């Protein structure tokens, strides 16, 4: 079984660190590595058996699957911010492979709509299907670029001292265009009344978990712009993300420990000074403590109520909700990607163009008529796969679910939930496998192994509240919560990860950057320097990508 990090033993840990980071998701690892780059000894504590959060992989039945990194945008451009950050925190050891130009394959009903990499290619393909909507398509692409250009200023408050940052966040409604505070459907209906076009343009809603009428347009625009120049996958699989970051933390004298669940943050006189572990009540102290466990688990579980309640933190949580939960099939097939004709393209399957309507039907009558099914072919995306797993291939199939489906088994032990649980999982599995076979019938006879994960699996391994996969949900109301900030009201206690900014690997990564910058105070400019110096323009020129940037 592949694992990253070091199993916790009290005699391996220091008694005191410069910083403790709770949770080893990409946001936590990013914060830790940036601080390590500037000389700090950082201890990352992960309750799972392996580090990496949603970037980790697992092996079963002779196969390997990623659990959350299906594709990442913009990292193929060495001058992009996300690529620079990755280069800094991995010492340039993390490599990326581009997917097919046809990176997302949208199927609505029986009609297919390819997403092609590059703004011009994307627009041209959309205009083939909707020639009468050329003006709307052009404006849509302009609009998502406009949002992207304003995002650094939109989240600038997260790098400011908490008092100033929360004031800045309160003023954002007056500082940014109105479309920053509208739903995706509202904005797109201002561009076109063509429901079919709206359905196609919003077909990546599974990347942030909400259909157009519920999702904030700012979230949709960030995702759409992030991928419009194409998708990428880590060479060697998503495990390479943690594998290449951890040495940077350790080189500065820090540690990344697994099997190190945190029971509580230690606080005295409203100042964080360490943590108490679940195992044996062992305590570790630090000058500062950071949580990458997510906003809801942090305030509800890690902080004593005697601290969180008087500060109004639990009251604030009433204004945010956990994001969507999911089920996912991890399937293994005999044969390599070439022989099985597997693409380096994601498939998005929808029953109809009106995603809001299909989601409503699903929620009103929770059956197995999924409003969205996503299919990924990770072994085809990874150029190093055949060296590690010759003559084998993997597929992942994801669909939304309800925590209520699994309520009767909540609190049970992973892998010991009984025959009824396994029977229900099998029923779901067959529905999802049939969706795969409809588009790739050649895989039916090649199937060698499969298993289904549920929200209970996510909750067990990722320590989420209800098996949510995107932290807090990305509604318009979520972006109006001015109190969400890396710096908490508790002295020396900070938040990092996706809830600080947005969902996804890129969002969590930038949450890590902003958290580290805020922790350093006026020295935060050193983080900016590290990122700026990561790009070497003599190696690659942005001009070469003028048509796709």
XYZ file of C-alpha atoms in Angstrom:
549
model
C 0.000 0.000 0.000
C 1.413 3.389 -1.007
C 1.843 5.846 1.811
C 3.491 9.205 2.334
C 4.539 10.768 5.600
C 5.935 9.090 8.723
C 3.852 7.151 11.226
C 3.711 9.163 14.438
C 5.823 8.081 17.360
C 6.280 10.405 20.313
C 10.028 9.844 20.327
C 10.281 10.970 16.699
C 8.592 14.317 17.285
C 10.076 17.475 18.740
C 8.459 18.809 21.870
C 8.106 22.249 20.281
C 7.846 23.547 16.706
C 7.617 26.942 15.092
C 4.269 25.910 13.583
C 1.913 22.936 13.804
C -0.400 22.256 10.847
C -3.434 20.039 11.476
C -4.258 18.070 8.336
C -2.103 17.300 5.306
C -4.380 18.365 2.469
C -2.697 20.395 -0.254
C -3.497 23.652 1.571
C -1.836 22.437 4.756
C 1.188 21.060 2.922
C 1.497 24.299 0.952
C 1.451 26.455 4.083
C 3.940 24.142 5.778
C 6.334 24.065 2.809
C 6.299 27.841 2.345
C 7.081 28.365 6.022
C 9.793 25.711 5.781
C 11.291 27.522 2.802
C 11.724 30.500 5.103
C 13.436 28.464 7.793
C 10.638 27.325 10.083
C 10.400 23.883 11.687
C 6.855 22.764 10.905
C 4.990 19.696 12.152
C 2.120 18.465 9.960
C -0.278 16.094 11.733
C -2.500 13.777 9.652
C -5.043 11.393 11.178
C -5.112 9.152 8.051
C -2.560 6.419 7.342
C -1.131 8.521 4.509
C -0.562 12.214 3.913
C -1.978 14.314 1.098
C -5.694 14.721 1.833
C -7.608 14.469 -1.428
C -4.307 14.200 -3.306
C -3.471 10.781 -1.861
C -3.836 7.487 -3.724
C -4.725 4.004 -2.595
C -4.047 0.509 -3.910
C -6.392 -2.437 -4.019
C -6.601 -5.562 -6.130
C -3.330 -4.755 -7.871
C -4.478 -1.295 -9.015
C -3.958 2.297 -7.893
C -6.440 5.187 -7.934
C -6.337 8.864 -7.048
C -9.149 9.930 -4.738
C -9.564 13.561 -5.722
C -7.088 14.838 -8.297
C -8.811 14.175 -11.602
C -7.286 17.053 -13.523
C -5.706 20.452 -12.860
C -5.658 23.489 -15.110
C -2.941 26.037 -15.943
C 0.035 24.088 -14.551
C 1.265 23.451 -18.109
C 2.068 27.191 -18.238
C 5.233 27.743 -16.156
C 4.423 31.443 -15.692
C 0.970 30.766 -14.190
C 0.675 31.426 -10.457
C -0.477 27.903 -9.629
C 2.475 26.370 -11.461
C 4.907 28.744 -9.757
C 3.542 27.851 -6.326
C 3.860 24.138 -7.042
C 7.411 24.665 -8.279
C 8.311 26.506 -5.060
C 6.851 23.994 -2.613
C 8.219 20.948 -4.490
C 11.609 22.383 -5.459
C 10.504 21.890 -9.049
C 10.282 18.100 -8.665
C 6.584 17.765 -9.575
C 5.999 17.107 -13.281
C 2.790 17.475 -15.265
C 1.374 15.779 -18.352
C -1.168 17.503 -20.571
C -4.417 15.728 -21.381
C -5.933 15.547 -24.862
C -6.889 18.868 -26.431
C -10.427 17.542 -26.157
C -10.123 17.504 -22.373
C -13.809 17.424 -21.321
C -16.478 15.509 -23.219
C -19.958 16.791 -22.380
C -22.869 14.438 -23.096
C -26.386 15.775 -22.488
C -29.051 13.251 -23.338
C -27.645 11.732 -26.521
C -25.825 14.843 -27.750
C -22.086 15.401 -27.345
C -20.315 18.742 -26.936
C -16.496 18.684 -26.770
C -14.607 21.181 -24.625
C -11.414 22.003 -26.543
C -8.318 23.554 -24.960
C -7.648 27.201 -25.816
C -10.053 30.124 -25.811
C -10.301 30.342 -29.613
C -10.738 26.586 -30.011
C -13.353 26.523 -27.241
C -15.331 29.355 -28.802
C -15.121 27.881 -32.300
C -16.418 24.516 -31.098
C -19.294 26.099 -29.187
C -20.243 28.162 -32.242
C -20.445 24.991 -34.350
C -23.234 23.808 -32.086
C -24.810 27.225 -31.479
C -24.031 29.408 -34.535
C -26.823 31.826 -33.659
C -25.261 32.427 -30.218
C -21.835 33.635 -31.356
C -22.135 36.978 -29.546
C -23.173 35.316 -26.280
C -20.336 32.795 -26.507
C -17.747 35.519 -27.102
C -19.069 37.569 -24.205
C -19.119 34.519 -21.918
C -15.423 33.812 -22.532
C -14.606 37.496 -22.015
C -16.569 37.501 -18.776
C -14.847 34.509 -17.195
C -11.501 36.136 -18.080
C -12.657 39.394 -16.480
C -13.545 37.542 -13.285
C -10.211 35.739 -13.278
C -8.295 38.998 -13.635
C -10.104 40.446 -10.607
C -9.780 37.394 -8.353
C -6.476 38.433 -6.721
C -8.087 41.686 -5.577
C -11.291 39.872 -4.580
C -9.369 37.724 -2.097
C -6.817 40.366 -1.137
C -8.462 40.757 2.270
C -7.330 37.234 3.167
C -3.705 38.386 3.236
C -4.429 41.480 5.341
C -4.636 41.578 9.151
C -7.966 40.124 10.253
C -9.594 43.406 11.301
C -8.680 45.141 8.041
C -9.363 42.031 5.969
C -12.881 41.543 7.316
C -13.634 45.222 6.678
C -12.314 44.835 3.122
C -14.521 41.776 2.628
C -17.550 43.726 3.815
C -16.831 46.390 1.200
C -16.416 43.969 -1.720
C -19.985 44.505 -2.908
C -19.069 48.123 -3.590
C -15.683 47.330 -5.106
C -16.575 44.654 -7.671
C -19.091 44.287 -10.511
C -22.550 43.030 -9.609
C -21.966 39.702 -11.343
C -19.553 38.755 -8.540
C -22.607 38.460 -6.307
C -25.037 36.676 -8.595
C -25.723 33.034 -9.307
C -24.339 31.407 -12.429
C -27.828 31.114 -13.895
C -28.581 34.785 -13.303
C -25.451 35.882 -15.122
C -25.798 33.490 -18.041
C -29.464 34.336 -18.541
C -28.247 37.904 -18.965
C -26.176 36.692 -21.922
C -28.590 34.257 -23.567
C -32.031 32.734 -23.190
C -30.892 29.539 -24.891
C -31.324 26.849 -22.221
C -29.324 24.359 -24.256
C -26.323 26.687 -24.426
C -26.553 27.463 -20.708
C -26.622 23.720 -20.029
C -23.471 23.158 -22.084
C -21.523 26.127 -20.667
C -22.272 25.088 -17.076
C -21.502 21.398 -17.595
C -18.511 21.503 -15.239
C -20.739 22.236 -12.251
C -19.629 18.930 -10.754
C -16.207 20.521 -10.200
C -17.702 22.669 -7.440
C -20.841 20.726 -6.556
C -23.762 23.082 -7.263
C -26.016 23.544 -10.313
C -26.295 26.988 -11.975
C -29.144 28.487 -9.943
C -27.411 27.683 -6.651
C -23.748 28.271 -7.514
C -22.072 31.657 -7.242
C -20.993 32.834 -10.692
C -17.609 33.818 -9.301
C -16.986 30.155 -8.442
C -18.131 28.953 -11.847
C -16.019 31.544 -13.642
C -12.883 30.588 -11.741
C -13.319 26.926 -12.651
C -14.186 27.633 -16.295
C -11.189 29.947 -16.736
C -8.932 27.517 -14.876
C -9.588 24.780 -17.437
C -10.166 26.715 -20.647
C -6.551 26.190 -21.755
C -6.777 22.468 -21.002
C -6.299 19.894 -18.281
C -3.209 18.259 -16.785
C -2.340 15.299 -14.580
C 0.653 14.699 -12.275
C 3.277 12.425 -13.823
C 3.456 9.408 -11.522
C -0.050 9.956 -10.176
C -1.456 12.354 -7.611
C 0.668 10.800 -4.864
C 3.567 12.734 -6.374
C 2.104 15.965 -4.991
C 2.679 14.955 -1.356
C 5.832 12.988 -2.223
C 7.492 16.089 -3.645
C 6.301 18.570 -0.984
C 7.188 16.553 2.125
C 10.977 16.605 1.538
C 10.860 20.419 1.487
C 9.227 20.429 4.943
C 11.652 17.835 6.301
C 14.730 19.616 4.891
C 14.046 22.490 7.309
C 13.870 20.124 10.288
C 10.101 19.604 10.197
C 7.955 16.459 10.128
C 4.846 15.137 8.398
C 3.245 12.548 10.679
C 0.411 10.134 9.892
C -1.794 8.264 12.388
C -1.640 11.559 14.274
C -5.247 12.617 14.793
C -5.681 15.823 16.788
C -8.233 15.812 19.582
C -8.074 19.490 20.483
C -6.180 22.706 19.943
C -4.581 23.865 23.197
C -5.593 27.405 24.109
C -4.808 29.591 27.077
C -5.812 33.232 27.491
C -7.273 33.128 23.950
C -3.875 32.113 22.557
C -3.164 28.822 20.773
C 0.024 27.159 21.952
C -0.185 23.555 20.725
C -2.354 20.479 20.238
C -3.420 17.358 22.099
C -3.400 14.162 20.035
C -6.110 11.508 20.151
C -3.502 8.833 20.827
C -2.460 8.777 24.486
C -3.348 12.447 24.892
C 0.163 13.356 23.770
C 0.720 17.124 23.595
C 2.949 19.059 21.194
C 3.500 22.796 21.496
C 4.271 25.436 18.893
C 4.478 29.173 18.452
C 1.550 29.007 16.007
C -1.116 26.469 15.064
C -2.827 26.112 11.668
C -5.884 24.012 10.841
C -6.373 22.442 7.421
C -9.216 20.308 8.736
C -11.914 22.501 7.214
C -13.913 25.362 8.682
C -16.767 23.280 10.126
C -14.693 20.489 11.738
C -12.205 23.034 13.083
C -14.699 25.236 14.875
C -17.049 22.433 15.933
C -14.565 19.713 16.911
C -11.036 20.999 17.383
C -11.788 24.051 19.499
C -13.179 23.786 23.024
C -16.752 25.138 23.083
C -15.693 27.304 26.002
C -13.513 29.138 23.478
C -15.526 28.994 20.241
C -18.950 29.895 21.684
C -18.040 33.221 23.378
C -16.234 34.335 20.207
C -19.378 33.730 18.134
C -17.655 31.169 15.911
C -20.431 28.588 16.216
C -23.042 31.253 15.477
C -21.180 32.224 12.321
C -21.281 28.614 11.126
C -25.067 28.850 10.845
C -24.531 30.899 7.663
C -22.525 28.245 5.809
C -23.361 24.690 4.797
C -21.255 21.652 3.913
C -20.871 21.010 0.195
C -22.045 18.021 -1.807
C -21.277 14.414 -0.986
C -20.600 11.741 -3.588
C -20.229 8.107 -4.461
C -17.298 6.922 -6.556
C -16.476 3.658 -8.298
C -12.819 2.714 -8.484
C -12.542 0.173 -11.285
C -9.594 -1.795 -12.642
C -9.406 -3.335 -16.126
C -7.145 -5.854 -17.841
C -5.272 -4.184 -20.682
C -3.432 -0.915 -21.147
C -4.988 2.383 -22.239
C -3.974 1.846 -25.873
C -5.465 -1.634 -26.209
C -8.636 -0.583 -24.395
C -8.911 2.669 -26.383
C -9.124 4.859 -23.313
C -8.958 8.644 -23.796
C -7.139 11.318 -21.822
C -10.514 13.035 -21.682
C -13.079 13.378 -18.897
C -16.701 12.423 -19.590
C -19.566 14.430 -18.086
C -22.963 12.752 -18.494
C -26.263 14.581 -17.943
C -29.888 13.568 -18.488
C -31.029 17.035 -19.678
C -29.839 20.573 -20.370
C -31.527 22.136 -17.331
C -29.189 21.025 -14.549
C -31.218 22.805 -11.883
C -34.318 20.847 -12.826
C -32.549 17.479 -12.886
C -30.935 18.177 -9.496
C -34.313 19.174 -8.038
C -35.893 15.956 -9.258
C -33.039 13.977 -7.780
C -33.377 15.694 -4.411
C -37.176 15.498 -4.324
C -37.200 11.766 -5.091
C -33.784 10.428 -4.125
C -33.303 7.450 -6.398
C -30.489 6.403 -8.677
C -31.426 8.692 -11.580
C -28.275 10.726 -11.140
C -28.334 14.330 -12.405
C -24.629 14.042 -13.253
C -22.089 11.272 -13.741
C -18.397 12.039 -14.179
C -15.936 9.524 -15.642
C -12.150 9.856 -15.430
C -9.433 7.663 -16.973
C -6.409 8.341 -14.705
C -4.184 5.565 -16.020
C -4.492 7.013 -19.527
C -3.565 10.495 -18.289
C -0.379 9.401 -16.516
C 2.583 8.742 -18.855
C 4.350 6.845 -16.046
C 1.453 4.433 -15.451
C 2.543 1.592 -17.753
C 5.923 1.386 -16.046
C 4.246 0.862 -12.668
C 1.210 -1.157 -13.723
C 1.803 -2.790 -17.136
C -1.203 -4.177 -18.993
C -3.645 -2.613 -16.529
C -5.961 0.392 -16.606
C -8.161 2.281 -14.172
C -11.393 4.239 -14.384
C -13.179 6.341 -11.773
C -16.904 7.097 -11.925
C -18.307 9.817 -9.656
C -21.900 10.832 -8.958
C -23.658 12.984 -6.343
C -25.295 11.278 -3.392
C -27.139 11.910 -0.161
C -25.675 11.343 3.308
C -29.193 10.241 4.292
C -28.832 7.163 2.078
C -26.239 5.866 4.508
C -27.610 7.232 7.780
C -28.388 3.781 9.204
C -24.698 2.841 8.968
C -23.297 6.121 10.311
C -20.850 5.528 13.132
C -20.007 2.029 11.947
C -16.456 0.901 11.246
C -15.043 1.140 7.741
C -15.080 -2.199 5.901
C -17.340 -3.718 8.597
C -20.757 -2.299 7.781
C -22.641 -5.464 6.962
C -24.376 -7.206 4.068
C -27.158 -4.621 3.612
C -24.584 -1.888 3.133
C -22.654 -3.949 0.597
C -25.857 -4.825 -1.272
C -26.830 -1.152 -1.560
C -23.347 -0.296 -2.773
C -23.589 -3.013 -5.403
C -26.876 -1.604 -6.664
C -25.299 1.828 -7.110
C -22.201 0.290 -8.679
C -24.145 -1.424 -11.427
C -25.917 1.811 -12.390
C -22.605 3.650 -12.691
C -20.845 0.835 -14.548
C -23.654 0.704 -17.111
C -23.196 4.437 -17.703
C -19.527 3.741 -18.459
C -20.303 0.813 -20.776
C -22.754 2.905 -22.779
C -19.841 5.047 -23.944
C -17.049 2.474 -23.744
C -18.640 -0.956 -24.314
C -15.215 -2.529 -24.881
C -14.594 -2.277 -21.136
C -17.382 -4.642 -20.089
C -15.384 -7.808 -20.706
C -12.136 -6.290 -19.450
C -13.414 -5.469 -15.931
C -11.180 -7.055 -13.303
C -11.965 -5.264 -10.039
C -14.216 -2.532 -8.644
C -15.356 -1.058 -5.380
C -17.564 1.864 -4.412
C -16.775 4.584 -1.894
C -19.625 6.417 -0.161
C -19.929 9.573 1.978
C -19.177 7.327 4.962
C -15.826 6.440 3.391
C -15.073 10.129 2.859
C -16.070 10.983 6.407
C -13.988 8.128 7.815
C -10.779 8.920 5.947
C -11.050 12.687 5.432
C -12.676 13.645 8.751
C -15.479 15.618 7.079
C -18.843 16.293 8.696
C -21.177 14.532 6.249
C -18.772 13.251 3.628
C -18.626 16.595 1.799
C -15.874 16.909 -0.802
C -15.633 20.666 -1.424
C -15.573 22.078 2.097
C -18.336 24.627 2.561
C -20.672 25.047 -0.417
C -20.031 27.801 -2.945
C -23.248 29.788 -2.974
C -23.455 33.560 -3.321
C -24.095 33.695 0.431
C -20.817 31.853 1.097
C -18.848 34.646 -0.591
C -20.655 37.251 1.509
C -19.264 35.817 4.763
C -16.739 38.511 5.582
C -15.627 36.698 8.744
C -14.029 33.811 6.839
C -10.342 34.617 7.051
C -7.025 32.740 7.540
C -6.446 34.600 10.801
C -8.953 33.597 13.476
C -10.015 35.643 16.530
C -7.770 33.330 18.568
C -4.211 34.596 18.749
C -1.665 32.445 16.884
C -4.388 30.212 15.409
C -4.966 30.171 11.641
C -6.972 28.437 8.916
C -5.686 27.173 5.577
C -7.052 25.183 2.644
C -10.094 25.448 0.401
C -12.447 27.086 2.910
C -10.157 30.120 3.051
C -10.566 30.696 -0.699
C -12.415 28.150 -2.868
C -12.728 24.451 -3.595
C -10.387 22.364 -5.693
C -6.649 21.787 -5.667
C -5.959 25.291 -6.998
C -8.241 26.949 -4.457
C -6.784 24.986 -1.541
C -3.272 25.732 -2.766
C -3.945 29.476 -2.821
C -5.540 29.190 0.605
C -2.193 27.801 1.731
C -0.346 30.739 0.184
C -2.587 33.364 1.779
C -2.435 31.671 5.167
C 1.374 31.583 5.134
C 1.539 35.221 4.027
C -0.805 36.305 6.831
C 1.140 34.318 9.435
C 4.344 36.115 8.472
C 2.797 39.563 8.857
C 4.904 42.273 7.239
C 7.377 39.580 6.166
C 4.659 38.073 3.951
C 6.293 39.767 0.961
C 8.900 36.991 1.113
C 6.236 34.527 -0.056
C 5.543 36.727 -3.055
C 9.266 36.843 -3.786
C 9.557 33.051 -3.724
C 6.658 32.690 -6.165
C 7.952 35.422 -8.481
C 11.407 33.856 -8.625
C 10.012 30.409 -9.468
C 9.408 31.341 -13.112
C 12.415 31.488 -15.403
C 11.314 33.409 -18.523
C 14.369 32.397 -20.486
C 13.056 28.812 -20.507
C 9.535 29.415 -21.758
C 7.865 32.560 -23.044
C 4.228 33.493 -22.471
C 4.173 34.715 -26.057
C 4.298 31.105 -27.195
C 0.912 30.590 -25.608
C -0.689 33.818 -26.791
C -3.563 31.956 -28.390
C -4.398 29.841 -25.351
C -3.381 31.848 -22.290
